[in-house]
Tab-separated table of C-alpha atoms in Angstrom:
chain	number	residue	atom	x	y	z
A	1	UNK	CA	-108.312	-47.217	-31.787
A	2	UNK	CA	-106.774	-44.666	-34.079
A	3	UNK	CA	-108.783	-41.371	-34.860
A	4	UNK	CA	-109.486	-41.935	-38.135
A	5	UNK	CA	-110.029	-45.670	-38.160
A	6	UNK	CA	-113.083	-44.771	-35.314
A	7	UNK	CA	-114.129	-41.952	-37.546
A	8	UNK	CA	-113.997	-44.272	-40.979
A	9	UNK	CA	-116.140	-46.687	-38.255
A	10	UNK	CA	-118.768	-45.097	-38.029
A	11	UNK	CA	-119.314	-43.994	-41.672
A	12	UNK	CA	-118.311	-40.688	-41.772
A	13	UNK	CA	-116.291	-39.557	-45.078
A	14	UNK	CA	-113.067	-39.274	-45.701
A	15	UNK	CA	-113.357	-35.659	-46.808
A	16	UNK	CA	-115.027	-35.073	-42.999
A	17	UNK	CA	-112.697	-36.891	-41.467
A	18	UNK	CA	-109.449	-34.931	-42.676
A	19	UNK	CA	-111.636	-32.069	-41.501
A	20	UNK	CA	-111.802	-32.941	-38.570
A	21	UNK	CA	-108.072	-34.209	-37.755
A	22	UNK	CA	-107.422	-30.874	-39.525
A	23	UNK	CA	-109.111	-28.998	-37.396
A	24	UNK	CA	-111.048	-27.014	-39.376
A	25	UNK	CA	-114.603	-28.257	-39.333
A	26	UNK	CA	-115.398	-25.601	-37.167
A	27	UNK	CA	-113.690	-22.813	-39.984
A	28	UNK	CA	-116.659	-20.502	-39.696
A	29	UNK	CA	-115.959	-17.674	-37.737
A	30	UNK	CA	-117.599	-17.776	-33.950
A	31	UNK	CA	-121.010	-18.554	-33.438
A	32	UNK	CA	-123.656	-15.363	-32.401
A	33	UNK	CA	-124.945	-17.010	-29.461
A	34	UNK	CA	-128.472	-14.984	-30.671
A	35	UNK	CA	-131.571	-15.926	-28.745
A	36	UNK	CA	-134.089	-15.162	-31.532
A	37	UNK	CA	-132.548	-18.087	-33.281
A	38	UNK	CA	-134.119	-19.945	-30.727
A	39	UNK	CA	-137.592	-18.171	-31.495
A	40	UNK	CA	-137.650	-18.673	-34.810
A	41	UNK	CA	-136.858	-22.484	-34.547
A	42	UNK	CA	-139.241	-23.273	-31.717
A	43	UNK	CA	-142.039	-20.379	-33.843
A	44	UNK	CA	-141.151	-22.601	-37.179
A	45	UNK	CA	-141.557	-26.179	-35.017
A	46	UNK	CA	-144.963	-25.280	-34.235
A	47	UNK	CA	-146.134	-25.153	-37.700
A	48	UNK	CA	-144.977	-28.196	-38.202
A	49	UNK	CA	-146.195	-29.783	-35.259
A	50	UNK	CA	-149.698	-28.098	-35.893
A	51	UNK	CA	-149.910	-27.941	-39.654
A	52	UNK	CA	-149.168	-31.167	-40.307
A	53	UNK	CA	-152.046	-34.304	-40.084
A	54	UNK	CA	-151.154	-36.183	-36.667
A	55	UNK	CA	-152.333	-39.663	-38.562
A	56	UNK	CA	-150.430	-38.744	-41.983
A	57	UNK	CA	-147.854	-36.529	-40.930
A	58	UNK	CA	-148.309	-34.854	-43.929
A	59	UNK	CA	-147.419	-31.148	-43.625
A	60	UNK	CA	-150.196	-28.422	-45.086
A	61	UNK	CA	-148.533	-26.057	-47.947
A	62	UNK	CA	-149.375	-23.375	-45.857
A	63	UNK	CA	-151.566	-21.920	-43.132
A	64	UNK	CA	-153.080	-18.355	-41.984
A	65	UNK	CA	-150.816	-16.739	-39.787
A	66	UNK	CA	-152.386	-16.482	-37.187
A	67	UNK	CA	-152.628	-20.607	-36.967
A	68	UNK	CA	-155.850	-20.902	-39.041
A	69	UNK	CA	-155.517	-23.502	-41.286
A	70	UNK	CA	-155.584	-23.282	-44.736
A	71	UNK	CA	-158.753	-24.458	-45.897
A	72	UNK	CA	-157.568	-26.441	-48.746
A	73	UNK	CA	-156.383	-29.749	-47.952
A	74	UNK	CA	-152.879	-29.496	-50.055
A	75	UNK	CA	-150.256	-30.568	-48.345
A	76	UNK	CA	-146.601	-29.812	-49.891
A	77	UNK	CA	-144.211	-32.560	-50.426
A	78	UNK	CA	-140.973	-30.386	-49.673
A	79	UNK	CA	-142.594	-28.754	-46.739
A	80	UNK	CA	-143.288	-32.611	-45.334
A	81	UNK	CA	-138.979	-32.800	-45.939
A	82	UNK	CA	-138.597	-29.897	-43.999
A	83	UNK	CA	-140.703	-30.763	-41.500
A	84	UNK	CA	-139.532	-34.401	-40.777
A	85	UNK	CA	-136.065	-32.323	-40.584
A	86	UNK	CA	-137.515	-30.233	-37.904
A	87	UNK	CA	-138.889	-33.201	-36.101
A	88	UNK	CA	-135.566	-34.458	-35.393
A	89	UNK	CA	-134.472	-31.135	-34.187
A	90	UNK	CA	-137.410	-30.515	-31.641
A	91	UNK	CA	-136.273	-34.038	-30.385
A	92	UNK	CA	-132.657	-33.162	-30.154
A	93	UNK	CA	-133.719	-30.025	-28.468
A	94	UNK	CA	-136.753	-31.407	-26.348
A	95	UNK	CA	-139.171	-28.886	-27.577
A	96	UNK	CA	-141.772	-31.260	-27.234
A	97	UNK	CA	-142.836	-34.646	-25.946
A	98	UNK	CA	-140.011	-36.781	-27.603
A	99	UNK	CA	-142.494	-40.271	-27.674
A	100	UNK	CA	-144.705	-38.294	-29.418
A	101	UNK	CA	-142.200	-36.803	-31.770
A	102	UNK	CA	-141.227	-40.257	-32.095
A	103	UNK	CA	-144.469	-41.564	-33.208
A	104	UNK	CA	-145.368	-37.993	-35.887
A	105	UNK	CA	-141.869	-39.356	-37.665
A	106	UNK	CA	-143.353	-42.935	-37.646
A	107	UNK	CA	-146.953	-41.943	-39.071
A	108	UNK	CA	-145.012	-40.027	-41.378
A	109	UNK	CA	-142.992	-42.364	-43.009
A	110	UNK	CA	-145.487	-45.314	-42.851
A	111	UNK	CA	-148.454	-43.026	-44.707
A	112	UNK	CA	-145.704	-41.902	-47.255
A	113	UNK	CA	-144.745	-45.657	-48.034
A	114	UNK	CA	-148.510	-47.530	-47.670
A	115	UNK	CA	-150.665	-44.325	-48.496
A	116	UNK	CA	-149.006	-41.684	-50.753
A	117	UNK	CA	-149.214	-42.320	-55.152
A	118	UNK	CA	-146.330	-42.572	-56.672
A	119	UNK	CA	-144.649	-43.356	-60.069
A	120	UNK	CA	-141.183	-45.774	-59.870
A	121	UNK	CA	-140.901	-43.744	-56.212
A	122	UNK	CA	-141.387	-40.067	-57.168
A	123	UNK	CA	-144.352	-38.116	-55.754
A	124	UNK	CA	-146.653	-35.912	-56.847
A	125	UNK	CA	-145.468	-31.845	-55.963
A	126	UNK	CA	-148.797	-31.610	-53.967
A	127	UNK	CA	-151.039	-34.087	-52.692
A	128	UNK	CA	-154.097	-34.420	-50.439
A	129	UNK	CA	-152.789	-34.467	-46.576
A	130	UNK	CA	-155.362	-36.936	-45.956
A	131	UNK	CA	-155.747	-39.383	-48.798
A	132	UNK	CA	-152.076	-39.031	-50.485
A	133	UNK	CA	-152.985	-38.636	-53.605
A	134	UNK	CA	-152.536	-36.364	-56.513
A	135	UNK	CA	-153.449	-32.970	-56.404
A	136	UNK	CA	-155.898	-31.802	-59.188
A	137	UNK	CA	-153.182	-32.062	-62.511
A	138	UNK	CA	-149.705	-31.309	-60.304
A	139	UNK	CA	-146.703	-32.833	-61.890
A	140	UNK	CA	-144.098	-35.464	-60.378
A	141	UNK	CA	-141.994	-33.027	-58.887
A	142	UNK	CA	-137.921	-34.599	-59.287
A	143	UNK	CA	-136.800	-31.744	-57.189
A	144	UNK	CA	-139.844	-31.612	-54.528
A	145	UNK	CA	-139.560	-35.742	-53.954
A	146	UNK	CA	-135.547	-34.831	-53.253
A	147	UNK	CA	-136.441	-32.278	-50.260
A	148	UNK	CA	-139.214	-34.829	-49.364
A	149	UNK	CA	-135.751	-37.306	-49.090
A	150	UNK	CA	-133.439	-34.813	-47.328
A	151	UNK	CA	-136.059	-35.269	-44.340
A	152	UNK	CA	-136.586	-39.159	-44.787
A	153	UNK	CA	-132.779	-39.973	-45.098
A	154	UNK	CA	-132.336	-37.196	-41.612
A	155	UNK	CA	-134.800	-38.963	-39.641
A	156	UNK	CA	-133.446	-42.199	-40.872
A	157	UNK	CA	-130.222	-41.202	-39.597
A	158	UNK	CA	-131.121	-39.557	-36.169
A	159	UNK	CA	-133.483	-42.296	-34.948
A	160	UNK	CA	-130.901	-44.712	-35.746
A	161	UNK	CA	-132.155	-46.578	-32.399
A	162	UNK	CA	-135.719	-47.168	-33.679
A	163	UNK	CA	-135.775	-49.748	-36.485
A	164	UNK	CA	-138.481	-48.872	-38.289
A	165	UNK	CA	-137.752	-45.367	-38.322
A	166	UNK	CA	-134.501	-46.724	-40.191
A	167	UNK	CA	-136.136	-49.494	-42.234
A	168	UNK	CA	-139.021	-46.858	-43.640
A	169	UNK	CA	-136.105	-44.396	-44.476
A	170	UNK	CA	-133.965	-46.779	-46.263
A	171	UNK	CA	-136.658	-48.406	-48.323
A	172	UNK	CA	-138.270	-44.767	-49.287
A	173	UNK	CA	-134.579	-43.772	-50.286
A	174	UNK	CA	-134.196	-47.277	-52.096
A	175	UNK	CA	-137.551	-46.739	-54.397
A	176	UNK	CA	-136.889	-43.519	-55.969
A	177	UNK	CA	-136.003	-44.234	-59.530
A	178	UNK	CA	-133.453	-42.180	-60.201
A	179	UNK	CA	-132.425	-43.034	-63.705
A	180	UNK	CA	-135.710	-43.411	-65.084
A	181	UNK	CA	-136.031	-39.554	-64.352
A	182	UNK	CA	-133.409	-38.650	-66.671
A	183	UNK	CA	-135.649	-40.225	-69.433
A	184	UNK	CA	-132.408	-41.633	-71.258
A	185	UNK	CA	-130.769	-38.235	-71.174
A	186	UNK	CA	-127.836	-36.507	-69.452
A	187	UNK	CA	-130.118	-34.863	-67.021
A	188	UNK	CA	-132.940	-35.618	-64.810
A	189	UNK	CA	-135.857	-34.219	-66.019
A	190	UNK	CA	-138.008	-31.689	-63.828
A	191	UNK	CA	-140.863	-34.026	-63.683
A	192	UNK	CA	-143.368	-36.409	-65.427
A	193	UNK	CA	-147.160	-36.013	-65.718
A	194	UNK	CA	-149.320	-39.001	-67.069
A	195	UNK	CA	-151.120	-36.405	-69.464
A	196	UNK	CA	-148.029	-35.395	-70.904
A	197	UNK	CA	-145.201	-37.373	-70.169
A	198	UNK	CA	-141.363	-35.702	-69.166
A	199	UNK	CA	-141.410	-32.067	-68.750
A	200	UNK	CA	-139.337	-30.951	-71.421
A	201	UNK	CA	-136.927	-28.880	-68.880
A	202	UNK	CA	-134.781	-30.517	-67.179
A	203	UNK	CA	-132.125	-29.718	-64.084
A	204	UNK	CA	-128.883	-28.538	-66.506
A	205	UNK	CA	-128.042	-25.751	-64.971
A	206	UNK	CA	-126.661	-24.610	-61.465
A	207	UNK	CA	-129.563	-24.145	-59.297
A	208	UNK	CA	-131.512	-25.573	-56.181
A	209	UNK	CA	-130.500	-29.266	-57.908
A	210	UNK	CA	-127.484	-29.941	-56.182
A	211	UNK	CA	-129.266	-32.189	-53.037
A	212	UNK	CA	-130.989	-34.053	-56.007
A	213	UNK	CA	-127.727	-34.889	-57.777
A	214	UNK	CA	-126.087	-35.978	-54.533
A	215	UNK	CA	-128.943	-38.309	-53.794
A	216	UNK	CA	-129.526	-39.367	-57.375
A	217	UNK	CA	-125.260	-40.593	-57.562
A	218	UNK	CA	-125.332	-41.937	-53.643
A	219	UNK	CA	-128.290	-44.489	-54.528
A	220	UNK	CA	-127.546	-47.907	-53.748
A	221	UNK	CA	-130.621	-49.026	-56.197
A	222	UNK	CA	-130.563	-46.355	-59.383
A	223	UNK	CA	-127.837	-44.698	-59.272
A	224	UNK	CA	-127.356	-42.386	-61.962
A	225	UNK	CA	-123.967	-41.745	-63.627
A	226	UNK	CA	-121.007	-39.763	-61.664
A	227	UNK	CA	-120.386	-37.598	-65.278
A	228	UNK	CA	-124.327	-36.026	-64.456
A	229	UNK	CA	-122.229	-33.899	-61.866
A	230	UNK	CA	-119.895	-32.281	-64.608
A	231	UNK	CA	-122.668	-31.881	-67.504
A	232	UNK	CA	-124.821	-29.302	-65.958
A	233	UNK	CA	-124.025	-25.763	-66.878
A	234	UNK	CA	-122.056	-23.448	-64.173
A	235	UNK	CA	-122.326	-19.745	-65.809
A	236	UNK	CA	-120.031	-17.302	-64.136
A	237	UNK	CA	-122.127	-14.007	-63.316
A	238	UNK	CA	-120.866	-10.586	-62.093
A	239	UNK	CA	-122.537	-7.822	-59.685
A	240	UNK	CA	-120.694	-5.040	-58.173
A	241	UNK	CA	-117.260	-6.856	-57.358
A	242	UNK	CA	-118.758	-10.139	-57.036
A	243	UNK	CA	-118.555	-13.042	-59.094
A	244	UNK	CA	-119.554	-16.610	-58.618
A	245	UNK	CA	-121.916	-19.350	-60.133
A	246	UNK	CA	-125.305	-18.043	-60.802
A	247	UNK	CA	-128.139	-18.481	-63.169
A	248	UNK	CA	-130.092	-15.464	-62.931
A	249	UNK	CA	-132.790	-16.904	-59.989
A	250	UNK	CA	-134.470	-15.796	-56.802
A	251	UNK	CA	-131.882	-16.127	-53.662
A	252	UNK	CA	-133.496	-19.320	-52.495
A	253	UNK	CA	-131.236	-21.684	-55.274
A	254	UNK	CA	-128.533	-20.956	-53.582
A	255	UNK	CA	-129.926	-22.150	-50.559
A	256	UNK	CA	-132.067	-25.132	-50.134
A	257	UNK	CA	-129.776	-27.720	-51.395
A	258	UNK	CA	-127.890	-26.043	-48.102
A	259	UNK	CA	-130.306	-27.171	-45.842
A	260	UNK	CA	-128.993	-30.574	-46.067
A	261	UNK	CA	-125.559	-30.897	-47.195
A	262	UNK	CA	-122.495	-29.064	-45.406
A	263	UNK	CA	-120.284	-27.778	-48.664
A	264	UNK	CA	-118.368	-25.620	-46.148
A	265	UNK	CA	-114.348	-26.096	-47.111
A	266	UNK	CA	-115.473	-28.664	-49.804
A	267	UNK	CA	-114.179	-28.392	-53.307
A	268	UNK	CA	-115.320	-30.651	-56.340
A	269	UNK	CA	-113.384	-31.708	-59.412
A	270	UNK	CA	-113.766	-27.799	-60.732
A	271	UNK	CA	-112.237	-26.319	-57.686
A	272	UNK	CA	-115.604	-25.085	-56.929
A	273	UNK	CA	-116.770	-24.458	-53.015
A	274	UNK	CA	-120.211	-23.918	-53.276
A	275	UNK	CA	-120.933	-23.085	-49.755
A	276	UNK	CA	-118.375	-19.890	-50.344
A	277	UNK	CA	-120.259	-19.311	-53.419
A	278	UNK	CA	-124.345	-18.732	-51.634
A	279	UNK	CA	-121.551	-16.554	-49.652
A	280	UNK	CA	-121.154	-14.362	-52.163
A	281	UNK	CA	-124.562	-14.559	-53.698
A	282	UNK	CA	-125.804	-13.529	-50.541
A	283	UNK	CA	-123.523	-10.626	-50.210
A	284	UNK	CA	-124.468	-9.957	-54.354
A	285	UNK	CA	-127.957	-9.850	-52.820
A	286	UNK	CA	-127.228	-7.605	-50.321
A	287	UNK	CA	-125.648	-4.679	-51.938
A	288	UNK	CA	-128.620	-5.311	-54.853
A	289	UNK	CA	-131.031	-3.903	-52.511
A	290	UNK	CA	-128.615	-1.976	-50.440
A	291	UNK	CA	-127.160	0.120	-53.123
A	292	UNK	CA	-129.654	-0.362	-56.241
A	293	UNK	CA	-133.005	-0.581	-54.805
A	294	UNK	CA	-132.448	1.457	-52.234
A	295	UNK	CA	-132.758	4.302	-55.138
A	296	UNK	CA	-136.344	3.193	-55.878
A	297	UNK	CA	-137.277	2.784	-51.734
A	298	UNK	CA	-135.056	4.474	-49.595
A	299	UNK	CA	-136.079	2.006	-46.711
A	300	UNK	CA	-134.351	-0.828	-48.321
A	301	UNK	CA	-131.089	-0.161	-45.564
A	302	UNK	CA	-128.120	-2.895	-44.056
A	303	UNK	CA	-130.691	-4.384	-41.693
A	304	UNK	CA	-133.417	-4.449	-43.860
A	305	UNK	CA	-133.375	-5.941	-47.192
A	306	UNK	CA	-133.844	-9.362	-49.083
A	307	UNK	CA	-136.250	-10.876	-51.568
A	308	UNK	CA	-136.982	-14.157	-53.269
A	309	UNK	CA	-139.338	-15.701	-54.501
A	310	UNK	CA	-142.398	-15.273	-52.180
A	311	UNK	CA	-146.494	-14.024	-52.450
A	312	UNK	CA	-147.833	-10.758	-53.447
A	313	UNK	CA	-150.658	-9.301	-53.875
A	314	UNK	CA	-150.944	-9.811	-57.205
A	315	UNK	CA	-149.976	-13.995	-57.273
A	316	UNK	CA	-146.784	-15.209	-56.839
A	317	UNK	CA	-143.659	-13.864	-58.315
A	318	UNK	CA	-139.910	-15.528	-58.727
A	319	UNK	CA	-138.545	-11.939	-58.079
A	320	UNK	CA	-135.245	-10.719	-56.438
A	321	UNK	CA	-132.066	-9.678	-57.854
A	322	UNK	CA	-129.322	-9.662	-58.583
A	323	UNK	CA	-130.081	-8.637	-62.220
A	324	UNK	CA	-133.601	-7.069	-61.824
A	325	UNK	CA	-136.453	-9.842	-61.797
A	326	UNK	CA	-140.108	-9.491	-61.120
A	327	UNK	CA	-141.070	-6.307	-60.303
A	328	UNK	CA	-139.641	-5.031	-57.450
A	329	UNK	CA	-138.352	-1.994	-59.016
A	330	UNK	CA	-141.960	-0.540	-58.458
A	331	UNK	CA	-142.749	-0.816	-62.718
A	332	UNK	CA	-145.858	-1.802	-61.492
A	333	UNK	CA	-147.693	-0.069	-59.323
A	334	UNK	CA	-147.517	-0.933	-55.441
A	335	UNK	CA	-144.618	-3.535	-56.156
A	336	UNK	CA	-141.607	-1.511	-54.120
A	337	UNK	CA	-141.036	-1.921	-50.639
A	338	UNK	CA	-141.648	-5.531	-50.301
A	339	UNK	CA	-139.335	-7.788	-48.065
A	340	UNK	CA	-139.636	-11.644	-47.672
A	341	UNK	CA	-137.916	-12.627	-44.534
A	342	UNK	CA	-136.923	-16.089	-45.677
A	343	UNK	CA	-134.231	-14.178	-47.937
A	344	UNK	CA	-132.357	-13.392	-45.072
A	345	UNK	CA	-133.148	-16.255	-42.340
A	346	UNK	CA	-132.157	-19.128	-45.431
A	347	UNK	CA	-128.596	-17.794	-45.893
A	348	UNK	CA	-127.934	-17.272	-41.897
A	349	UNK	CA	-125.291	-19.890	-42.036
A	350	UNK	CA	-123.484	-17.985	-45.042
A	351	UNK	CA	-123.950	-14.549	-43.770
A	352	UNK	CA	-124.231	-14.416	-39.761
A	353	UNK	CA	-124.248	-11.042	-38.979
A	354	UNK	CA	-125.658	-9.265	-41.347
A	355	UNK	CA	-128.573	-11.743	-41.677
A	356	UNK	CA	-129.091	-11.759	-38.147
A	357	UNK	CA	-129.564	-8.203	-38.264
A	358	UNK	CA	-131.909	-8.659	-40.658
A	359	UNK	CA	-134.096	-10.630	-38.566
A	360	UNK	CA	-134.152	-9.247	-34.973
A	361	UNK	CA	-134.919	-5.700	-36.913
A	362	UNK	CA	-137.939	-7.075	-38.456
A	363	UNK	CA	-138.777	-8.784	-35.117
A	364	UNK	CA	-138.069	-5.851	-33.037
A	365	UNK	CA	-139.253	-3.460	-35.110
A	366	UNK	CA	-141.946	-4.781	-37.786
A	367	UNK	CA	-143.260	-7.438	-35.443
A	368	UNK	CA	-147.093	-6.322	-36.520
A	369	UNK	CA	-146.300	-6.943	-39.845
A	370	UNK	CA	-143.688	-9.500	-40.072
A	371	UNK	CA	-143.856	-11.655	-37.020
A	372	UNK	CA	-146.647	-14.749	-36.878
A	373	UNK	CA	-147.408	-17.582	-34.611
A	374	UNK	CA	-145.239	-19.866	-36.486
A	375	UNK	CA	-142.542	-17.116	-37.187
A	376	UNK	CA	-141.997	-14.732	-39.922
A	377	UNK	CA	-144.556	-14.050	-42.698
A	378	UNK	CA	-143.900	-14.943	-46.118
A	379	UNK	CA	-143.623	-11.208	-47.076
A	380	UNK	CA	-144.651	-7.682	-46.552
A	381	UNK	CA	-144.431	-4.334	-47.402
A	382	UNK	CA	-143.981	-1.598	-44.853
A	383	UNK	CA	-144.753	1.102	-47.528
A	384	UNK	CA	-148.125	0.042	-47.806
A	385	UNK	CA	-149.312	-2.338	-44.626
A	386	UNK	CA	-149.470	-5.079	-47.286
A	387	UNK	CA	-148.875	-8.235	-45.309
A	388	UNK	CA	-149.047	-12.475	-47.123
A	389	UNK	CA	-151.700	-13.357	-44.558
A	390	UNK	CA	-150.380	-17.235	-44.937
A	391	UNK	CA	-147.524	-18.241	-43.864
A	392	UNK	CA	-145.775	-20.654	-46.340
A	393	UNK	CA	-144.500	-24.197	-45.304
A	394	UNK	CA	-140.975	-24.237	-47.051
A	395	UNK	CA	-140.641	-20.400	-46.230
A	396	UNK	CA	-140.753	-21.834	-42.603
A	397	UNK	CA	-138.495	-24.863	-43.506
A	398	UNK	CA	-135.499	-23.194	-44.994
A	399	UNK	CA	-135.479	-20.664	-42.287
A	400	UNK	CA	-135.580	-23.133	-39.026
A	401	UNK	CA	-132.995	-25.472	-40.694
A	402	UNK	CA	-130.877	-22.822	-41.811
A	403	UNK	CA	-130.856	-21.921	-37.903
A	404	UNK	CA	-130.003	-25.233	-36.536
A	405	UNK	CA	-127.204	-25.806	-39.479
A	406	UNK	CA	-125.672	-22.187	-38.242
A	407	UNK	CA	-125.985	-23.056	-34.522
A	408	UNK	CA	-124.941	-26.808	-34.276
A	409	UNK	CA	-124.727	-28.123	-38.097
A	410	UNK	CA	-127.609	-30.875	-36.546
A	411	UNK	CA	-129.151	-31.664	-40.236
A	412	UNK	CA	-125.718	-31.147	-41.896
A	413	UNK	CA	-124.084	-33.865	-39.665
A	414	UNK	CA	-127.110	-36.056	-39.811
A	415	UNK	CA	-128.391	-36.131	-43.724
A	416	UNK	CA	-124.517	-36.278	-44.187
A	417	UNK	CA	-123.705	-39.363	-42.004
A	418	UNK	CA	-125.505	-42.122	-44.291
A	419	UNK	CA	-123.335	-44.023	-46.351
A	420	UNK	CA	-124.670	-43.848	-49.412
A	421	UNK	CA	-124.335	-39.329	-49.153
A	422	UNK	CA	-120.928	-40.079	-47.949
A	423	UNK	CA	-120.172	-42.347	-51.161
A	424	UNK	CA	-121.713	-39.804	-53.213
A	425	UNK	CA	-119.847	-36.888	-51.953
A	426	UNK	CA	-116.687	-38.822	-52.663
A	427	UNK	CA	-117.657	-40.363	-55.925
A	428	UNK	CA	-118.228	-36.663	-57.390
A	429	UNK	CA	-114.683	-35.932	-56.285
A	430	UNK	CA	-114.842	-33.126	-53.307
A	431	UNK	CA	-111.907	-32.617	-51.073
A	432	UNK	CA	-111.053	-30.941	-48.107
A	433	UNK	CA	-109.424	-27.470	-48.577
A	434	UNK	CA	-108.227	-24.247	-46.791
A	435	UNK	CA	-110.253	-21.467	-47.992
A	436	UNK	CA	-108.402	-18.123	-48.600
A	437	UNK	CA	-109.576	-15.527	-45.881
């Protein structure tokens, strides 16, 4: 059997599959074989593992760090995504008992289909862990339920040998209405509340949405039209000698929809690689706090740096930069200094070394402040012992899937190998390309 008739077999895209007889789906340059990597993704599969209800499998928003639970009952939709992501990782890896593993995926999926409310197969942003329903007046969260997916459609594809596993994936996958988000509109609205109806935002504009757009085309039951791809806005911004796609957000936009899909030497219909540009955001980040904040706190150095949005003492804050947002600049008292780990640890697989650095220095070096049972903290501030004492469920997620993507491309390959992604991937139009070095 040919190559590419056995890759075409066993539903994996075109677009991978002259990758791969190209020989460059291993483009990025060699792998740091670094054994904090490890840490962090056994630290992060712990908090899943204990955070999460062993009957519901529903994952807490966040804990105390030093494994207390949170004594709210709120579990997080997108950190239960994460986490069912994770779960197939600590099987891969045999971090833990892989029958039980097994059976945490199964509980999952089951209480999310028989247990959890929903509305035309969106859920609510947070829910109770133990009852799966509604928390207090939280919205239907279009981008939360799409992180919740990118874990159900992973786990569908890595226990491919269970059946129910697979059944409970595709039938969670096959519910969500896609089209009846949009509320008869280009765009799929940010959510839905029965007090109010449709937010009136709505995901037009380059962001975190990609994973939802990718789902929303690929569905094989409401699938929404191919042109949403090309409607939403894709504003060109400029920091230092960078330029690339942003709309002036914390660091983590240009991330999560990476947790999932593998944009690496992809192009769509406007030329656009979008793994190349959280490259360059990343870097834009960088030199932010390198160069520019560093003026405000001279601490902010090469291995230290990185915010997003994250805790602080004073609520939580969408800050970061590049431009200026929040108050990190220190125009409010006590608000220089601060770092949130996750900045660094999400974009791993865009940055290597220089995020790597970041990490094992705060590790090595902060581990008081910035190191936890289940990992890093959410943030801290060295200049004045501040430290989040929770630790924050898709703080965690980004950062041990962003590991496993960077070492072995595990999710990547696995969200990526159902059909319905693949169709999607080549219904938008992206193509295989030789990026410019």
């Amino acid at each position: 059997m040919k190559l590419s008739t056995f890759l075409t077999t066993c539903c994996i895209s075109p677009a991978t599959i002259l990758l791969i007889l190209l020989g460059l789906n291993n483009a990025s340059s060699q792998i740091i074989e670094e054994p904090l990597l490890d840490e962090i993704e056994r630290a992060g599969f712990l908090f899943f593992w204990e955070q999460a209800d062993p009957i519901t499998g529903q994952v807490k928003d966040r804990s105390l760090s030093g494994g207390n639970p949170d004594p709210r009952n709120m579990s997080s939709i997108a950190a239960t995504g994460f986490g069912l992501a994770t779960l197939a990782m600590a099987h891969n890896r045999g971090y833990a008992n892989r029958y039980l593993i097994e059976q945490r995926v199964l509980n999952t999926l089951r209480f999310i289909k028989n247990n959890m409310t929903n509305v035309n197969g969106w859920y609510y942003h947070f829910i109770d862990m133990y009852t799966g329903v509604r928390w207090e007046t939280i919205e239907l969260s279009s981008i939360d339920t799409a992180l919740l997916m990118g874990g159900v459609v992973t786990v569908g594809q890595y226990f491919k040998d269970i059946p129910e596993i697979v059944s409970l994936s595709k039938e969670l996958y096959e519910a969500v209405d896609f089209v009846w988000m949009m509320n008869g509109t280009e765009f799929i609205t940010m959510g839905w509340t029965p007090e109010r109806g449709f937010i009136d935002d709505s995901w037009n504009r380059y962001c975190e949405l990609l994973v939802l757009l990718v789902l929303a085309i690929g569905s094989p039951t409401h699938p929404i039209p191919i042109n949403s791809w090309n409607v939403f806005s894709r504003p060109n911004f400029t920091y230092m000698e960078h330029n690339y796609i942003h709309f002036p957000t914390p660091l983590f936009v240009h991330q999560y929809s990476h947790a999932f899909i593998d944009f690496e030497n992809l192009r769509d219909n406007f030329t656009i690689d979008y793994f190349q540009n959280s490259v360059t955001a990343t870097r834009a980040t960088k030199d932010f706090f390198v160069h520019e904040m560093s003026q405000v706190y001279n601490d902010y150095t090469e291995n230290f740096w990185g915010v997003t949005a994250s805790d602080t003492p004073y609520g939580y804050d969408a800050w970061g930069g590049p431009p200026l947002m929040g108050q990190i600049d220190g125009s409010i008292a006590g608000y220089a200094g601060y770092r949130v780990p996750c900045a660094a640890a999400g974009s791993v697989p865009f940055l290597p070394a220089e995020t790597i650095a970041v990490l094992k220095n705060i590790r090595e070096n902060h581990t008081a402040q910035g190191w936890t049972r289940y990992g890093f903290v959410d943030a801290f501030n060295p200049l004045t012992n501040w430290t989040n004492p929770d630790v924050i469920g898709i703080d965690v997620g980004i950062t041990v899937l962003m590991a496993e993507n960077y070492r072995t491309k595990f999710v990547w390959q696995n969200f990526m190998a159902n059909q319905h992604i693949a169709d999607a991937m080549n219904k938008i139009g992206f193509v295989p390309y030789v990026p410019t070095k």
